[in-house]
Short mmCIF file of C-alpha atoms and ligand atoms in Angstrom, two decimals:
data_model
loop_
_atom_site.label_atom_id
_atom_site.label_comp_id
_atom_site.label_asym_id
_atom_site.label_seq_id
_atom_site.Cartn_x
_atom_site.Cartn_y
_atom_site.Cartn_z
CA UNK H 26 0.00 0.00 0.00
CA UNK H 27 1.02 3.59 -0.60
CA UNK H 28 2.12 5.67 2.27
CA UNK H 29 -0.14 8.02 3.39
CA UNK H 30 0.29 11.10 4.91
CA UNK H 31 -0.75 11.94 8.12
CA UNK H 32 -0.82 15.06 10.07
CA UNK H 33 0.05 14.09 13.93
CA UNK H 34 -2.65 15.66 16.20
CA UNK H 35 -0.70 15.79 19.48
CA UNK H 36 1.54 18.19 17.22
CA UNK H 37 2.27 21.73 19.01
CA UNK H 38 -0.13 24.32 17.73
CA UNK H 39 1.59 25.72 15.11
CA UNK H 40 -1.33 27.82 13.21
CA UNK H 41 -0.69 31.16 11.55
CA UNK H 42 -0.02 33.97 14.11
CA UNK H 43 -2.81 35.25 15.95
CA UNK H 44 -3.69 39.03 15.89
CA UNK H 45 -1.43 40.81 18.49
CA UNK H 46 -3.64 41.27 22.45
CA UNK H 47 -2.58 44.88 22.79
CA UNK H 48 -4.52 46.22 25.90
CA UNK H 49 -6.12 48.84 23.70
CA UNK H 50 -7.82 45.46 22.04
CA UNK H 51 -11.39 47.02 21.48
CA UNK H 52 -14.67 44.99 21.35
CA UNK H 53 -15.17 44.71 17.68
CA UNK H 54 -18.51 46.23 16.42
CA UNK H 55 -20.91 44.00 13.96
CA UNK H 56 -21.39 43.62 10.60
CA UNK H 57 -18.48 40.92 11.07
CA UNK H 58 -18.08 40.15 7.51
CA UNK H 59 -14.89 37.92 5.89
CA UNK H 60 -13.04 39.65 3.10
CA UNK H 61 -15.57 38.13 0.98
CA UNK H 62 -18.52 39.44 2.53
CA UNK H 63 -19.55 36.35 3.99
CA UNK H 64 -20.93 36.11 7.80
CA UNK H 65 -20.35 34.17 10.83
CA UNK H 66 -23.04 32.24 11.53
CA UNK H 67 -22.75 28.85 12.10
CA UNK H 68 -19.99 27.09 15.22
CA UNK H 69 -19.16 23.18 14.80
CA UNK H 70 -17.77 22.10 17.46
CA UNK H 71 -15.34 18.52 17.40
CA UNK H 72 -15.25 17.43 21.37
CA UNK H 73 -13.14 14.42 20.44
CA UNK H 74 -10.69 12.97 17.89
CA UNK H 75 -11.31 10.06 18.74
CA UNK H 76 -14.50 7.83 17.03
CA UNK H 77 -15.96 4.17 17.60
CA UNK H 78 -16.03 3.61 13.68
CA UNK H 79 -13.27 3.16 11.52
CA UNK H 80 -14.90 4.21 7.96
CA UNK H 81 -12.30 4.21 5.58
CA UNK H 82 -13.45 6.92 3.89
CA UNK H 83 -12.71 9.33 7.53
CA UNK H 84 -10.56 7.07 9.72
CA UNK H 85 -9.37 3.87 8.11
CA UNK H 86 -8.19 1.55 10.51
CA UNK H 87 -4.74 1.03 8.90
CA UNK H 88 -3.78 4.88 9.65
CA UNK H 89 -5.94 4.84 12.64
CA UNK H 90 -4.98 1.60 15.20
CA UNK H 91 -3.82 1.13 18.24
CA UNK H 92 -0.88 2.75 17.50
CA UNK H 93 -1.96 6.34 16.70
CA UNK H 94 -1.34 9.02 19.13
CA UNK H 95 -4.80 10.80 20.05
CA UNK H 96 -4.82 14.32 21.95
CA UNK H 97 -3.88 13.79 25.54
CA UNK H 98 -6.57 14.91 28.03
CA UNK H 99 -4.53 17.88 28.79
CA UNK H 100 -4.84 18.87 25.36
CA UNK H 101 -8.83 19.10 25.08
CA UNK H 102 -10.63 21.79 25.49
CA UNK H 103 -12.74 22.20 28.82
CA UNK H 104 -16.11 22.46 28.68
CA UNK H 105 -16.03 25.94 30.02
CA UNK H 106 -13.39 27.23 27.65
CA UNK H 107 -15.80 25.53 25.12
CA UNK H 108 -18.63 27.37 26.61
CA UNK H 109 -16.33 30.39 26.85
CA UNK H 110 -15.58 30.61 23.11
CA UNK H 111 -18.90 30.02 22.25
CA UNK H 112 -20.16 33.06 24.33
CA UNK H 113 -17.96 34.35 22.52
CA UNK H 114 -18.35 33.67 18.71
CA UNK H 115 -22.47 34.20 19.50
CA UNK H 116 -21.44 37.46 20.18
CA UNK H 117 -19.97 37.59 17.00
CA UNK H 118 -23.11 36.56 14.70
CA UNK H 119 -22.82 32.66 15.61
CA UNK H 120 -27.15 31.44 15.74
CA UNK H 121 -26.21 27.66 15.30
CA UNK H 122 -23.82 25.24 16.69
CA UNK H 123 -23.25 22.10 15.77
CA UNK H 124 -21.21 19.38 17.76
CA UNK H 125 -19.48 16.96 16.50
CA UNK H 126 -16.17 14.50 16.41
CA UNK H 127 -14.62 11.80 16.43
CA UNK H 128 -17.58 10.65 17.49
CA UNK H 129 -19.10 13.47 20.15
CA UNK H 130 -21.15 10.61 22.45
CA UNK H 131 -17.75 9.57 23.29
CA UNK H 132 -16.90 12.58 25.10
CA UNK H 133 -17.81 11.64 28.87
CA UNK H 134 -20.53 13.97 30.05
CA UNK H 135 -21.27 15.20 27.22
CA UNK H 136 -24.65 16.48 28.12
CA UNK H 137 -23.14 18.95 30.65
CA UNK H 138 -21.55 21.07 27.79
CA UNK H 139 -25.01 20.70 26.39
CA UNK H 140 -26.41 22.68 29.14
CA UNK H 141 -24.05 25.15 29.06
CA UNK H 142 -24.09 25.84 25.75
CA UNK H 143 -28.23 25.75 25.64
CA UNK H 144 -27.64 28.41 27.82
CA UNK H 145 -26.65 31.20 25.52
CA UNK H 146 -27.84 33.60 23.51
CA UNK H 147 -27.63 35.85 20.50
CA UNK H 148 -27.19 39.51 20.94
CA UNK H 149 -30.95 39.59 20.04
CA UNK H 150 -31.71 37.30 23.26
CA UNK H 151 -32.62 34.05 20.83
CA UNK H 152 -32.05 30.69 21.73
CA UNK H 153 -29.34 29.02 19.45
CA UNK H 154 -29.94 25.79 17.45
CA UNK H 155 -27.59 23.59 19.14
CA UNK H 156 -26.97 20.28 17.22
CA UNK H 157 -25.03 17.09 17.49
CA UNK H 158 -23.89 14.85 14.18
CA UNK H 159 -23.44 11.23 15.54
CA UNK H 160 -22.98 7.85 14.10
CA UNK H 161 -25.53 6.72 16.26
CA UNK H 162 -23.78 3.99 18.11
CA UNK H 163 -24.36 5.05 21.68
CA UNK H 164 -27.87 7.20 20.95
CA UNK H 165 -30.11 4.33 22.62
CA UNK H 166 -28.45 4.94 25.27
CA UNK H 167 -28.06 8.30 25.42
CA UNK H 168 -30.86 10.17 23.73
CA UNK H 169 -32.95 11.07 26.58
CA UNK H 170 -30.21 12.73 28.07
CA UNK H 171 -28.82 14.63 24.92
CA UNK H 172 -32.68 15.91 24.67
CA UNK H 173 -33.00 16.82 28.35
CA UNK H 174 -29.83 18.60 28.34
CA UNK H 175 -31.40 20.81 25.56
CA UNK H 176 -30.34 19.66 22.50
CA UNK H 177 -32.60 20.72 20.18
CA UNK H 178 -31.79 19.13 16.91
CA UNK H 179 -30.04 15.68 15.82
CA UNK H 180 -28.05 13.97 12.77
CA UNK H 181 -27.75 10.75 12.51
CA UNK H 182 -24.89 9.17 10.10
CA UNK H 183 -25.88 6.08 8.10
CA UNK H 184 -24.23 4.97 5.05
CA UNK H 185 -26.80 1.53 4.00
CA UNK H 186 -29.37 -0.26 5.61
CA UNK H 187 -27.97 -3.24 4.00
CA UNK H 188 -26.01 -4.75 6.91
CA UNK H 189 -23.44 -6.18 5.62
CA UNK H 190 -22.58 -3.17 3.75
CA UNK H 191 -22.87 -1.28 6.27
CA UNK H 192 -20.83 -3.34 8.65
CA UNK H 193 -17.96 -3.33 6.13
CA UNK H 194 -17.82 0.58 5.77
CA UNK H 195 -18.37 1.29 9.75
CA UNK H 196 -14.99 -1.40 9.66
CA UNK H 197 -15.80 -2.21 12.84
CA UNK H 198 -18.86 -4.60 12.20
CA UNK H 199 -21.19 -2.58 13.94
CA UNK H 200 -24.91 -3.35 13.03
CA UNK H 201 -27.92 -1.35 11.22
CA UNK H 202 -30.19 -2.84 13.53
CA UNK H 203 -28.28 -0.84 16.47
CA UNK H 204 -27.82 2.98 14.68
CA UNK H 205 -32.09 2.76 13.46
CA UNK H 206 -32.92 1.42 16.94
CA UNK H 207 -31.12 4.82 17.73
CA UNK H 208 -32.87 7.10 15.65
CA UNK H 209 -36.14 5.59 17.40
CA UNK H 210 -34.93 6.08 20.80
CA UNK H 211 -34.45 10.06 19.65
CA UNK H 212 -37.92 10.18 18.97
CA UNK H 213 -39.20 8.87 22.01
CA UNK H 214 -37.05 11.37 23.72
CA UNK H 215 -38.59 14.20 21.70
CA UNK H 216 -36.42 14.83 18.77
CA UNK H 217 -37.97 16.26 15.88
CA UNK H 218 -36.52 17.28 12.26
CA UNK H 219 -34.10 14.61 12.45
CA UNK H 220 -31.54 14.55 9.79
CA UNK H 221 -29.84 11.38 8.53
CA UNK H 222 -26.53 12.01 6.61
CA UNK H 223 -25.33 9.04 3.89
CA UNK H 224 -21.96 9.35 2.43
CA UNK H 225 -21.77 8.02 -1.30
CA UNK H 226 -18.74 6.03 -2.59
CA UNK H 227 -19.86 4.42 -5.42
CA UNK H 228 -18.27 1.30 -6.10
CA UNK H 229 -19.57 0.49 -2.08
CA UNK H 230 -22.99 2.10 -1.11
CA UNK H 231 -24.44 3.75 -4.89
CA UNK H 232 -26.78 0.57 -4.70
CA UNK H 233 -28.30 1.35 -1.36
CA UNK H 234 -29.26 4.81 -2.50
CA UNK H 235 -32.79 3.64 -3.35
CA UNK H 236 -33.65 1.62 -0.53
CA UNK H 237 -32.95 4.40 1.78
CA UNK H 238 -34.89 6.34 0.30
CA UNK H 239 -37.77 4.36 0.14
CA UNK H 240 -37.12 3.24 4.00
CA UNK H 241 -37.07 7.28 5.39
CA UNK H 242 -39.71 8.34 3.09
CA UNK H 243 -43.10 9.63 4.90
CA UNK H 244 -41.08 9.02 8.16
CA UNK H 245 -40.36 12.94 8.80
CA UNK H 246 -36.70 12.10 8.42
CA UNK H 247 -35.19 13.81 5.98
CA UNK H 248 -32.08 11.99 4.35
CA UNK H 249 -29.51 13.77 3.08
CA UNK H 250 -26.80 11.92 0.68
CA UNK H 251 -22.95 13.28 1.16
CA UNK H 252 -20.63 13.41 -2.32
CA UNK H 253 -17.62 11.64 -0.83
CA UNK H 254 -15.07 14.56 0.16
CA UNK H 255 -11.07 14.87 -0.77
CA UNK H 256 -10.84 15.76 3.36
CA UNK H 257 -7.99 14.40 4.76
CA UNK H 258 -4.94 12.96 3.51
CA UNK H 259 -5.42 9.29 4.49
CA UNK H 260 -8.13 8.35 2.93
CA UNK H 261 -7.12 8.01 -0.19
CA UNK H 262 -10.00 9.73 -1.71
CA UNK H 263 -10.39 9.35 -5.88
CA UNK H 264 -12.80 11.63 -8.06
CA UNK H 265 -13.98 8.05 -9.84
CA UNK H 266 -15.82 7.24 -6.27
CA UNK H 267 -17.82 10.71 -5.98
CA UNK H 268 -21.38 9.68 -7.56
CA UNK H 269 -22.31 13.42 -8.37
CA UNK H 270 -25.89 14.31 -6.45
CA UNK H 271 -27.29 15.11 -9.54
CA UNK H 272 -27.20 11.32 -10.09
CA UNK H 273 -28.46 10.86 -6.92
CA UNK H 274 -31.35 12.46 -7.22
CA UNK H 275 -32.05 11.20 -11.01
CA UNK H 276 -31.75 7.67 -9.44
CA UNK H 277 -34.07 8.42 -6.92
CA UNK H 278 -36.28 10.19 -9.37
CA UNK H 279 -36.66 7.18 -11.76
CA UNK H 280 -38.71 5.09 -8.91
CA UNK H 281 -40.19 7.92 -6.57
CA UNK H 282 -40.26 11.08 -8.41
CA UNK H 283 -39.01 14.30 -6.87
CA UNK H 284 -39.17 18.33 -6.96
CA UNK H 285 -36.75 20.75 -6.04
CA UNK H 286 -37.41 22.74 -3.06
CA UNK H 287 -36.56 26.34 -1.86
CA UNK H 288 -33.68 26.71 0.48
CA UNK H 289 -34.09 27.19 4.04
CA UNK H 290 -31.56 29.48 4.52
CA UNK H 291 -29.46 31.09 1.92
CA UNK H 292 -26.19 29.79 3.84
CA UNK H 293 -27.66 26.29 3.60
CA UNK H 294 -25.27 23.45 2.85
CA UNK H 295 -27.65 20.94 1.29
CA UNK H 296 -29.56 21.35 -2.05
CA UNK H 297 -33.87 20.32 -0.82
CA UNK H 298 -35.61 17.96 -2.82
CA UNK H 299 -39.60 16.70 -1.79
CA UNK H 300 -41.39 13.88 -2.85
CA UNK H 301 -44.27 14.53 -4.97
CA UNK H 302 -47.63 13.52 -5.26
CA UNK H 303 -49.31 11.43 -8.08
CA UNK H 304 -50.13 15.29 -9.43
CA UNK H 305 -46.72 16.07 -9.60
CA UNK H 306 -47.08 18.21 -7.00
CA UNK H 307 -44.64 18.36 -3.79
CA UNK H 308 -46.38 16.22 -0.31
CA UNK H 309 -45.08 17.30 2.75
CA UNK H 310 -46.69 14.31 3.97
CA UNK H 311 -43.96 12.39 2.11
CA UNK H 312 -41.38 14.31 3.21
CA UNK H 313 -38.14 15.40 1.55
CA UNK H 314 -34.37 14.85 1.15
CA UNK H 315 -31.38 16.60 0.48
CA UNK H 316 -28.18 16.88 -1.31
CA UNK H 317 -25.17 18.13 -0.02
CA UNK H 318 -22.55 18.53 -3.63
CA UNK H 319 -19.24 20.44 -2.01
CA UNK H 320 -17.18 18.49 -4.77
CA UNK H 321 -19.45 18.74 -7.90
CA UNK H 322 -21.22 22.26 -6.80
CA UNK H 323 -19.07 23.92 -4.27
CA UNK H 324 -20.54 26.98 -1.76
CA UNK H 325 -18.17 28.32 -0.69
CA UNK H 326 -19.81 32.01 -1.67
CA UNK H 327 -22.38 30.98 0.75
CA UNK H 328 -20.01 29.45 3.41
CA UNK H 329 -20.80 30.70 6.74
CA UNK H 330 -18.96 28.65 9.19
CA UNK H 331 -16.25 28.22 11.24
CA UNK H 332 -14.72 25.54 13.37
CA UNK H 333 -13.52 24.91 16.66
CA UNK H 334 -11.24 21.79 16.78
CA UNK H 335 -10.74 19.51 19.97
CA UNK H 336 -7.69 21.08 20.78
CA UNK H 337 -9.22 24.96 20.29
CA UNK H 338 -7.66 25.95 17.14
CA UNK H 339 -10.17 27.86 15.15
CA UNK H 340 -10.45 26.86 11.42
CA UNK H 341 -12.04 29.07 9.22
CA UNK H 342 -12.03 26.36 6.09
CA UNK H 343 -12.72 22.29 6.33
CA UNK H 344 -9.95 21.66 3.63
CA UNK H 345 -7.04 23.92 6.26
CA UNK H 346 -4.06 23.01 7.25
CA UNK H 347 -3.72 25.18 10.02
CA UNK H 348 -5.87 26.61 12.47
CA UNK H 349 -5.92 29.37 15.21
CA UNK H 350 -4.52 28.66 18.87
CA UNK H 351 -7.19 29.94 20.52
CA UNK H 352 -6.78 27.35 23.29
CA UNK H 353 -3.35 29.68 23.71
CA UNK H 354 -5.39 32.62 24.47
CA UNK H 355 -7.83 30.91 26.86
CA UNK H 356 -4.78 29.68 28.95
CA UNK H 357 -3.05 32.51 28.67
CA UNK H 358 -4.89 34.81 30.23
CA UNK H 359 -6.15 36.99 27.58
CA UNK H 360 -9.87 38.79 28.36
CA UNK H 361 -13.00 38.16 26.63
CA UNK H 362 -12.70 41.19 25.11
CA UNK H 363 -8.63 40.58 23.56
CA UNK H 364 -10.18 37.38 22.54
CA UNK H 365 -13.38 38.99 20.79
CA UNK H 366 -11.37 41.08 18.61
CA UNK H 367 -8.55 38.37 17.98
CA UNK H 368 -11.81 36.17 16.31
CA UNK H 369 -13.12 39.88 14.16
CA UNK H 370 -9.51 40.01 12.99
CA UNK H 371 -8.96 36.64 12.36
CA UNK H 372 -12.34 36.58 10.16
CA UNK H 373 -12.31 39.86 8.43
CA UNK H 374 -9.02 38.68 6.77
CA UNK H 375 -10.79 35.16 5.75
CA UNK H 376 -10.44 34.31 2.22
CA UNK H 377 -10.30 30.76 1.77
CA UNK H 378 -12.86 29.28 -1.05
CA UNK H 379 -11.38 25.70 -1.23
CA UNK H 380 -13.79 23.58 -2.58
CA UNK H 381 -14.41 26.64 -5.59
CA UNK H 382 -11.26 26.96 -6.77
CA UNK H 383 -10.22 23.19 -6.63
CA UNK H 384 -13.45 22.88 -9.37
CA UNK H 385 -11.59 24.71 -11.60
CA UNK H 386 -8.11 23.48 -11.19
CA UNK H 387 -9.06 19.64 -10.04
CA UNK H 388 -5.66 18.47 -10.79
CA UNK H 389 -4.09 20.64 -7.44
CA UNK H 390 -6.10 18.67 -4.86
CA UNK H 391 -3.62 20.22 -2.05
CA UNK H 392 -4.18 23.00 0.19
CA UNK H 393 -2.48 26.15 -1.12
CA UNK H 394 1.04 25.92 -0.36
CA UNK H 395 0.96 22.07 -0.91
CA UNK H 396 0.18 21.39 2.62
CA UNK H 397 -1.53 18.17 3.58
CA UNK H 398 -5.37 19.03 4.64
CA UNK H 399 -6.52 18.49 7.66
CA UNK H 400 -8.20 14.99 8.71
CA UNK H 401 -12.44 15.26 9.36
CA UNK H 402 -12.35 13.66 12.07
CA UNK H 403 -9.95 16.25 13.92
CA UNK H 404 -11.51 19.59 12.96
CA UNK H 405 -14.99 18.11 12.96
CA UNK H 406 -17.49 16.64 10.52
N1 LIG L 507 -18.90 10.54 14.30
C1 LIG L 507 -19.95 11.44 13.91
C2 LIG L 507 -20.72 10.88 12.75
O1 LIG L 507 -20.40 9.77 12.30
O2 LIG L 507 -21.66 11.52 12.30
C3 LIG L 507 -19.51 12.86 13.64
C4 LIG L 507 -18.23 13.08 12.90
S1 LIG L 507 -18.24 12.56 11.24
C5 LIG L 507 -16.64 13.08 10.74
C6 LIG L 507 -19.33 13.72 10.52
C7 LIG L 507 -19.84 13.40 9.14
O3 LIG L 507 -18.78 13.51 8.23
C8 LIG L 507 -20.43 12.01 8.99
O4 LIG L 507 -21.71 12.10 8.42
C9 LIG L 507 -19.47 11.35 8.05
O5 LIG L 507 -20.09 10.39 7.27
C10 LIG L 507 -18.97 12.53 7.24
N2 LIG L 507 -17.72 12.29 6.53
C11 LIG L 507 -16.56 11.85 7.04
N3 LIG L 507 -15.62 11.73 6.07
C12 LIG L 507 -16.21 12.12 4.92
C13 LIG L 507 -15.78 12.23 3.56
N4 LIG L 507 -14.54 11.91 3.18
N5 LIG L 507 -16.67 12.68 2.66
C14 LIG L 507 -17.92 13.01 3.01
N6 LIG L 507 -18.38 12.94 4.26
C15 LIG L 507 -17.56 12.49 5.20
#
């Protein structure tokens, strides 16, 4: 096998240099736009590098065993300094957060960040969407909690209901049976609008495309199907395994017939499709699904997000290679207020549009500079 790259986790922070804390450091005043006009809106949060699955399209087992070197408890951010940033970043124009790993139900008592972080809100005294993107593993067990902790919203990964498919790409022979049995213990606890994410590699999971779609439709789940990403550097992502989404959606529209749907929000990541009616006509009774393209139909123009990795470097791009120590701030004494206009600095100079400009030069799959990207399941899903 070819030798794959792999940026070490328990590295030193070595991101780009933060804005200098002089004490005249002013509370920054809104709009907080990027250099491309583009607000903050949305926070994901990764709470652990560490994950239960070993998909090889995100952590293959041969990169990471028993072998590789997570972060050191040390390392991780507390939940306050979580909490802390995320005051923080609200202040800043953040109305949705979204946690997420490594696999975030690993991270022991979880739910108390939960609370925290259901806590706060906006400058306009709203309530933030606070989310959590699991592979579903430990949900049965843990739903009630997540929900009573005040998580309001929940995705669910799932790549096949065919189980021995899905056992093979989870690479750690972990059952269907166990992630739906999951999504029904959500819904006793109270979760609505929940969201099931499928990657798509097509030489493993293109035939299960229809068969989820039948088995979510007119369920009030809405399934969303994932072009298979170039994140990473281990693994070993090929264009020839990306089943565009417009082929997705002409699959699914051979056998239940779909129309397109308005976006919710104009920042939205995932193109809406609903199931129609024998008129043709769109049933929200049927439900709909989604489409989320960042390889064939990138939006970055839209891309309002930035992301907190486990270790508190701040990423402004999923495809960096280097993030902001903001964990250095935190533990080195620096106010709320140095820290608030460190973040307006650090995102009125943002300029990254990876996923745009690699469309039209596909052959330079690198991060500018040549610098190997990031892995997902560090900086967060
Ligand atoms: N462990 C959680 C989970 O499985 O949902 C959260 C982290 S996981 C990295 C978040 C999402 O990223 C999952 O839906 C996963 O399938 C997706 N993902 C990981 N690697 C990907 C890739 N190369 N391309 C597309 N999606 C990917």
């Amino acid at each position: 096998m070819s030798e794959r790259l792999v940026i070490p986790l328990h590295r030193e922070p070595a991101g780009p240099h933060l804005p200098p804390l002089d004490a005249a450091s002013l509370p920054p005043t809104p709009p907080f736009l990027d250099a491309h006009g583009r607000p903050l809106r949305d926070l994901r949060i990764s709470v652990t590098d560490r994950c239960n699955f070993r998909c090889s399209y995100c952590m293959p087992k041969e990169v990471f065993d028993k072998h590789y070197q997570y972060l050191p408890h040390s390392a991780l951010l507390r939940f306050e300094e979580i909490t802390r940033l995320a005051h923080i970043l609200v202040q800043h124009g953040v109305q949705k957060i979204r946690l997420t790993g490594g696999e975030p139900l690993l991270r022991k008592d979880l739910e108390r960040l939960i609370g925290q972080l259901a806590t706060l809100r906006t400058p306009q005294g709203h309530a933030l969407d606070l989310t959590l993107t699991t592979n579903g593993a430990l949900l049965q067990r843990k739903a009630q909690q997540l929900r009573d902790a005040g998580l309001t919203r929940l995705t669910v990964s799932l790549d096949s209901l065919d189980d021995a498919t899905f056992r093979a790409m989870n690479d750690v022979n972990f059952p269907v049976a166990d992630v739906l049995a999951g999504i029904d213990a959500a819904r006793s606890a109270g979760f609505e609008n929940i969201k099931v994410n499928m990657v798509v590699k097509r030489s493993t999971n293109a035939k299960d495309i229809v068969p989820m779609a039948r088995h979510f439709r007119g369920t009030g789940i809405a399934l969303r199907f994932i072009e298979y990403m170039d994140v990473g550097a281990t693994n070993g992502w090929c264009m020839d395994e990306v089943l565009p989404s417009a082929e997705v959606i002409a699959r699914i529209h051979q056998v239940l017939p779909v129309v397109p749907l308005e976006p919710h929000t104009a920042s939205a990541t995932a193109q809406r499709w609903g199931y129609a009616n024998a008129q043709g006509l769109y049933d929200p009774q049927l439900g709909e699904i989604g489409v989320i393209s960042s390889v064939t139909r990138a939006f970055c123009h839209s891309c309002t997000r930035a992301r907190l990795s486990t270790e508190g470097q701040l990423y402004l791009c999923r495809f960096a290679h280097q993030g902001w120590d903001l964990r250095s701030l935190l533990r080195g004494g620096a106010s709320d207020d140095q820290i608030s206009a460190a973040i307006a600095a650090i995102w009125a100079q943002r300029t990254d549009r990876y996923s745009e400009l690699r469309a039209h030069a596909p052959a330079h799959m690198q991060t500018p500079g040549g610098h190997p990207r990031i892995e997902m399941s560090y900086i967060g899903g």
